[in-house]
mmCIF file of C-alpha atoms in Angstrom:
data_model
loop_
_atom_site.group_PDB
_atom_site.id
_atom_site.type_symbol
_atom_site.label_atom_id
_atom_site.label_comp_id
_atom_site.label_asym_id
_atom_site.label_seq_id
_atom_site.Cartn_x
_atom_site.Cartn_y
_atom_site.Cartn_z
ATOM 1 C CA UNK A 1 -63.386 12.745 8.178
ATOM 2 C CA UNK A 2 -60.074 13.690 9.403
ATOM 3 C CA UNK A 3 -59.704 10.541 11.709
ATOM 4 C CA UNK A 4 -60.591 8.396 8.627
ATOM 5 C CA UNK A 5 -57.738 10.050 6.446
ATOM 6 C CA UNK A 6 -55.183 9.560 8.966
ATOM 7 C CA UNK A 7 -56.086 6.068 9.540
ATOM 8 C CA UNK A 8 -56.256 5.455 5.699
ATOM 9 C CA UNK A 9 -52.774 6.714 5.595
ATOM 10 C CA UNK A 10 -51.457 4.555 8.328
ATOM 11 C CA UNK A 11 -52.960 1.507 6.826
ATOM 12 C CA UNK A 12 -51.569 1.769 3.388
ATOM 13 C CA UNK A 13 -48.215 2.162 4.769
ATOM 14 C CA UNK A 14 -48.504 -0.842 7.324
ATOM 15 C CA UNK A 15 -47.856 -3.458 4.872
ATOM 16 C CA UNK A 16 -44.414 -2.133 3.947
ATOM 17 C CA UNK A 17 -43.474 -2.483 7.474
ATOM 18 C CA UNK A 18 -42.310 -5.764 9.135
ATOM 19 C CA UNK A 19 -42.029 -6.966 12.661
ATOM 20 C CA UNK A 20 -42.170 -4.475 15.375
ATOM 21 C CA UNK A 21 -42.428 -1.488 13.208
ATOM 22 C CA UNK A 22 -45.738 -2.976 11.837
ATOM 23 C CA UNK A 23 -47.196 -3.765 15.339
ATOM 24 C CA UNK A 24 -46.261 -0.180 16.434
ATOM 25 C CA UNK A 25 -48.153 1.346 13.483
ATOM 26 C CA UNK A 26 -51.069 -0.856 14.543
ATOM 27 C CA UNK A 27 -51.043 0.478 18.137
ATOM 28 C CA UNK A 28 -50.857 4.098 16.918
ATOM 29 C CA UNK A 29 -53.847 3.211 14.799
ATOM 30 C CA UNK A 30 -55.888 1.822 17.871
ATOM 31 C CA UNK A 31 -54.666 4.856 19.860
ATOM 32 C CA UNK A 32 -56.178 7.520 16.933
ATOM 33 C CA UNK A 33 -59.277 5.723 17.038
ATOM 34 C CA UNK A 34 -59.717 5.590 20.756
ATOM 35 C CA UNK A 35 -59.053 9.311 21.444
ATOM 36 C CA UNK A 36 -60.610 10.412 18.073
ATOM 37 C CA UNK A 37 -63.702 12.732 18.904
ATOM 38 C CA UNK A 38 -65.408 11.772 15.492
ATOM 39 C CA UNK A 39 -67.513 9.059 17.139
ATOM 40 C CA UNK A 40 -70.806 7.493 15.696
ATOM 41 C CA UNK A 41 -72.638 5.025 18.101
ATOM 42 C CA UNK A 42 -73.491 1.782 17.195
ATOM 43 C CA UNK A 43 -76.442 1.545 19.970
ATOM 44 C CA UNK A 44 -78.346 4.101 21.459
ATOM 45 C CA UNK A 45 -76.863 5.727 24.969
ATOM 46 C CA UNK A 46 -79.797 3.892 26.540
ATOM 47 C CA UNK A 47 -78.566 0.630 25.650
ATOM 48 C CA UNK A 48 -78.526 -1.990 28.682
ATOM 49 C CA UNK A 49 -76.607 -5.130 28.089
ATOM 50 C CA UNK A 50 -79.259 -7.913 29.248
ATOM 51 C CA UNK A 51 -76.710 -10.609 29.048
ATOM 52 C CA UNK A 52 -75.777 -12.184 32.124
ATOM 53 C CA UNK A 53 -73.115 -14.431 33.451
ATOM 54 C CA UNK A 54 -75.255 -17.602 33.481
ATOM 55 C CA UNK A 55 -76.043 -16.767 29.578
ATOM 56 C CA UNK A 56 -72.163 -16.469 29.283
ATOM 57 C CA UNK A 57 -71.301 -19.622 30.705
ATOM 58 C CA UNK A 58 -74.110 -21.221 28.781
ATOM 59 C CA UNK A 59 -72.994 -19.846 25.134
ATOM 60 C CA UNK A 60 -69.391 -20.744 26.305
ATOM 61 C CA UNK A 61 -70.223 -24.388 26.934
ATOM 62 C CA UNK A 62 -71.916 -24.726 23.639
ATOM 63 C CA UNK A 63 -68.975 -22.970 21.782
ATOM 64 C CA UNK A 64 -66.523 -25.340 23.553
ATOM 65 C CA UNK A 65 -68.584 -28.241 22.803
ATOM 66 C CA UNK A 66 -69.112 -27.254 19.212
ATOM 67 C CA UNK A 67 -65.563 -26.702 18.686
ATOM 68 C CA UNK A 68 -64.330 -30.114 19.939
ATOM 69 C CA UNK A 69 -67.307 -32.138 18.380
ATOM 70 C CA UNK A 70 -68.195 -30.226 15.012
ATOM 71 C CA UNK A 71 -66.782 -33.077 12.787
ATOM 72 C CA UNK A 72 -69.573 -35.449 14.407
ATOM 73 C CA UNK A 73 -73.108 -35.360 13.787
ATOM 74 C CA UNK A 74 -74.486 -32.877 16.315
ATOM 75 C CA UNK A 75 -78.486 -33.125 16.906
ATOM 76 C CA UNK A 76 -80.345 -30.307 17.882
ATOM 77 C CA UNK A 77 -81.679 -32.343 21.044
ATOM 78 C CA UNK A 78 -78.018 -32.686 22.142
ATOM 79 C CA UNK A 79 -76.715 -29.383 21.989
ATOM 80 C CA UNK A 80 -80.075 -28.088 23.663
ATOM 81 C CA UNK A 81 -79.449 -30.595 26.356
ATOM 82 C CA UNK A 82 -75.738 -29.143 26.863
ATOM 83 C CA UNK A 83 -77.370 -25.731 27.390
ATOM 84 C CA UNK A 84 -79.802 -27.076 29.656
ATOM 85 C CA UNK A 85 -82.647 -25.662 27.480
ATOM 86 C CA UNK A 86 -85.506 -27.239 25.237
ATOM 87 C CA UNK A 87 -84.668 -27.434 21.542
ATOM 88 C CA UNK A 88 -86.850 -24.390 20.267
ATOM 89 C CA UNK A 89 -85.480 -22.215 23.589
ATOM 90 C CA UNK A 90 -81.844 -23.042 22.538
ATOM 91 C CA UNK A 91 -82.474 -21.875 19.016
ATOM 92 C CA UNK A 92 -83.795 -18.740 20.402
ATOM 93 C CA UNK A 93 -81.101 -18.284 23.041
ATOM 94 C CA UNK A 94 -78.469 -19.283 20.224
ATOM 95 C CA UNK A 95 -79.720 -16.799 17.652
ATOM 96 C CA UNK A 96 -80.087 -14.003 19.940
ATOM 97 C CA UNK A 97 -76.425 -14.583 21.269
ATOM 98 C CA UNK A 98 -74.579 -15.328 17.675
ATOM 99 C CA UNK A 99 -76.957 -13.654 15.293
ATOM 100 C CA UNK A 100 -77.061 -16.897 13.531
ATOM 101 C CA UNK A 101 -78.937 -19.953 13.601
ATOM 102 C CA UNK A 102 -77.524 -23.240 14.956
ATOM 103 C CA UNK A 103 -77.234 -24.828 11.698
ATOM 104 C CA UNK A 104 -75.671 -21.908 9.825
ATOM 105 C CA UNK A 105 -72.960 -21.444 12.600
ATOM 106 C CA UNK A 106 -72.336 -25.146 12.356
ATOM 107 C CA UNK A 107 -71.727 -25.153 8.681
ATOM 108 C CA UNK A 108 -69.537 -22.050 8.944
ATOM 109 C CA UNK A 109 -67.431 -23.900 11.580
ATOM 110 C CA UNK A 110 -66.946 -26.800 9.090
ATOM 111 C CA UNK A 111 -66.366 -24.932 6.081
ATOM 112 C CA UNK A 112 -63.915 -22.886 7.897
ATOM 113 C CA UNK A 113 -62.097 -26.194 8.714
ATOM 114 C CA UNK A 114 -62.453 -27.702 5.238
ATOM 115 C CA UNK A 115 -60.990 -24.460 3.845
ATOM 116 C CA UNK A 116 -57.652 -25.147 6.384
ATOM 117 C CA UNK A 117 -57.539 -28.919 4.969
ATOM 118 C CA UNK A 118 -57.993 -27.686 1.212
ATOM 119 C CA UNK A 119 -54.609 -26.162 1.249
ATOM 120 C CA UNK A 120 -52.936 -29.543 1.622
ATOM 121 C CA UNK A 121 -53.378 -31.667 -1.455
ATOM 122 C CA UNK A 122 -52.927 -35.136 0.522
ATOM 123 C CA UNK A 123 -56.511 -35.556 0.667
ATOM 124 C CA UNK A 124 -59.213 -35.456 -1.775
ATOM 125 C CA UNK A 125 -62.133 -33.102 -1.594
ATOM 126 C CA UNK A 126 -64.627 -35.928 -0.876
ATOM 127 C CA UNK A 127 -62.355 -37.192 2.138
ATOM 128 C CA UNK A 128 -62.248 -33.729 3.543
ATOM 129 C CA UNK A 129 -65.945 -33.355 3.381
ATOM 130 C CA UNK A 130 -66.497 -36.686 5.585
ATOM 131 C CA UNK A 131 -63.746 -35.286 7.933
ATOM 132 C CA UNK A 132 -65.667 -32.107 8.402
ATOM 133 C CA UNK A 133 -68.821 -33.971 9.417
ATOM 134 C CA UNK A 134 -70.726 -33.699 6.199
ATOM 135 C CA UNK A 135 -72.200 -37.322 4.925
ATOM 136 C CA UNK A 136 -72.999 -36.234 1.492
ATOM 137 C CA UNK A 137 -70.302 -34.590 -0.691
ATOM 138 C CA UNK A 138 -73.035 -32.807 -2.518
ATOM 139 C CA UNK A 139 -74.235 -30.997 0.512
ATOM 140 C CA UNK A 140 -70.647 -30.113 1.650
ATOM 141 C CA UNK A 141 -70.310 -28.579 -1.902
ATOM 142 C CA UNK A 142 -73.447 -26.697 -1.517
ATOM 143 C CA UNK A 143 -72.780 -25.416 1.752
ATOM 144 C CA UNK A 144 -68.934 -24.356 1.026
ATOM 145 C CA UNK A 145 -70.182 -22.570 -2.180
ATOM 146 C CA UNK A 146 -72.897 -20.758 0.086
ATOM 147 C CA UNK A 147 -70.431 -19.628 2.568
ATOM 148 C CA UNK A 148 -67.283 -19.009 0.425
ATOM 149 C CA UNK A 149 -68.781 -18.206 -3.003
ATOM 150 C CA UNK A 150 -66.695 -20.758 -4.639
ATOM 151 C CA UNK A 151 -66.513 -24.570 -4.989
ATOM 152 C CA UNK A 152 -64.253 -26.514 -2.874
ATOM 153 C CA UNK A 153 -62.080 -27.207 -5.873
ATOM 154 C CA UNK A 154 -61.742 -23.800 -7.109
ATOM 155 C CA UNK A 155 -60.949 -22.601 -3.623
ATOM 156 C CA UNK A 156 -58.051 -25.000 -3.502
ATOM 157 C CA UNK A 157 -56.972 -23.887 -7.043
ATOM 158 C CA UNK A 158 -56.831 -20.397 -5.797
ATOM 159 C CA UNK A 159 -55.554 -20.696 -2.434
ATOM 160 C CA UNK A 160 -52.792 -23.271 -3.249
ATOM 161 C CA UNK A 161 -51.356 -21.433 -5.905
#
């Protein structure tokens, strides 16, 4: 509790600072957290990391491909082949390493990009939906609302003001 109160105080003052002063406070917070005796383990002490270098390389290859190609159609067979896995094995692998299904991860990636594009009023919401890889604006609106909690037009209105 003592650490929490100290961190709360520092966090409340960080927004009043600028530049290097803000960075120094942030580093102080990290130092306090690192040296605190008030520790709560997120896993058991017997936890063994089962991920290996091959899995790490595989997931990094998948991430890189997705970051470069999320605007295009990406079929499960295609992404599974990139990971050198069968589609069902890929789905299991992807969920194990990301905590998300492949389709939900892809939708979050697309919606995040759409959010950036919505700050600019040069393109219509329909144009943005196609640019983000959606072929149907209704699907875009549905996934955007599921992920952000608001429609694209409400998002644009809220964050462009």
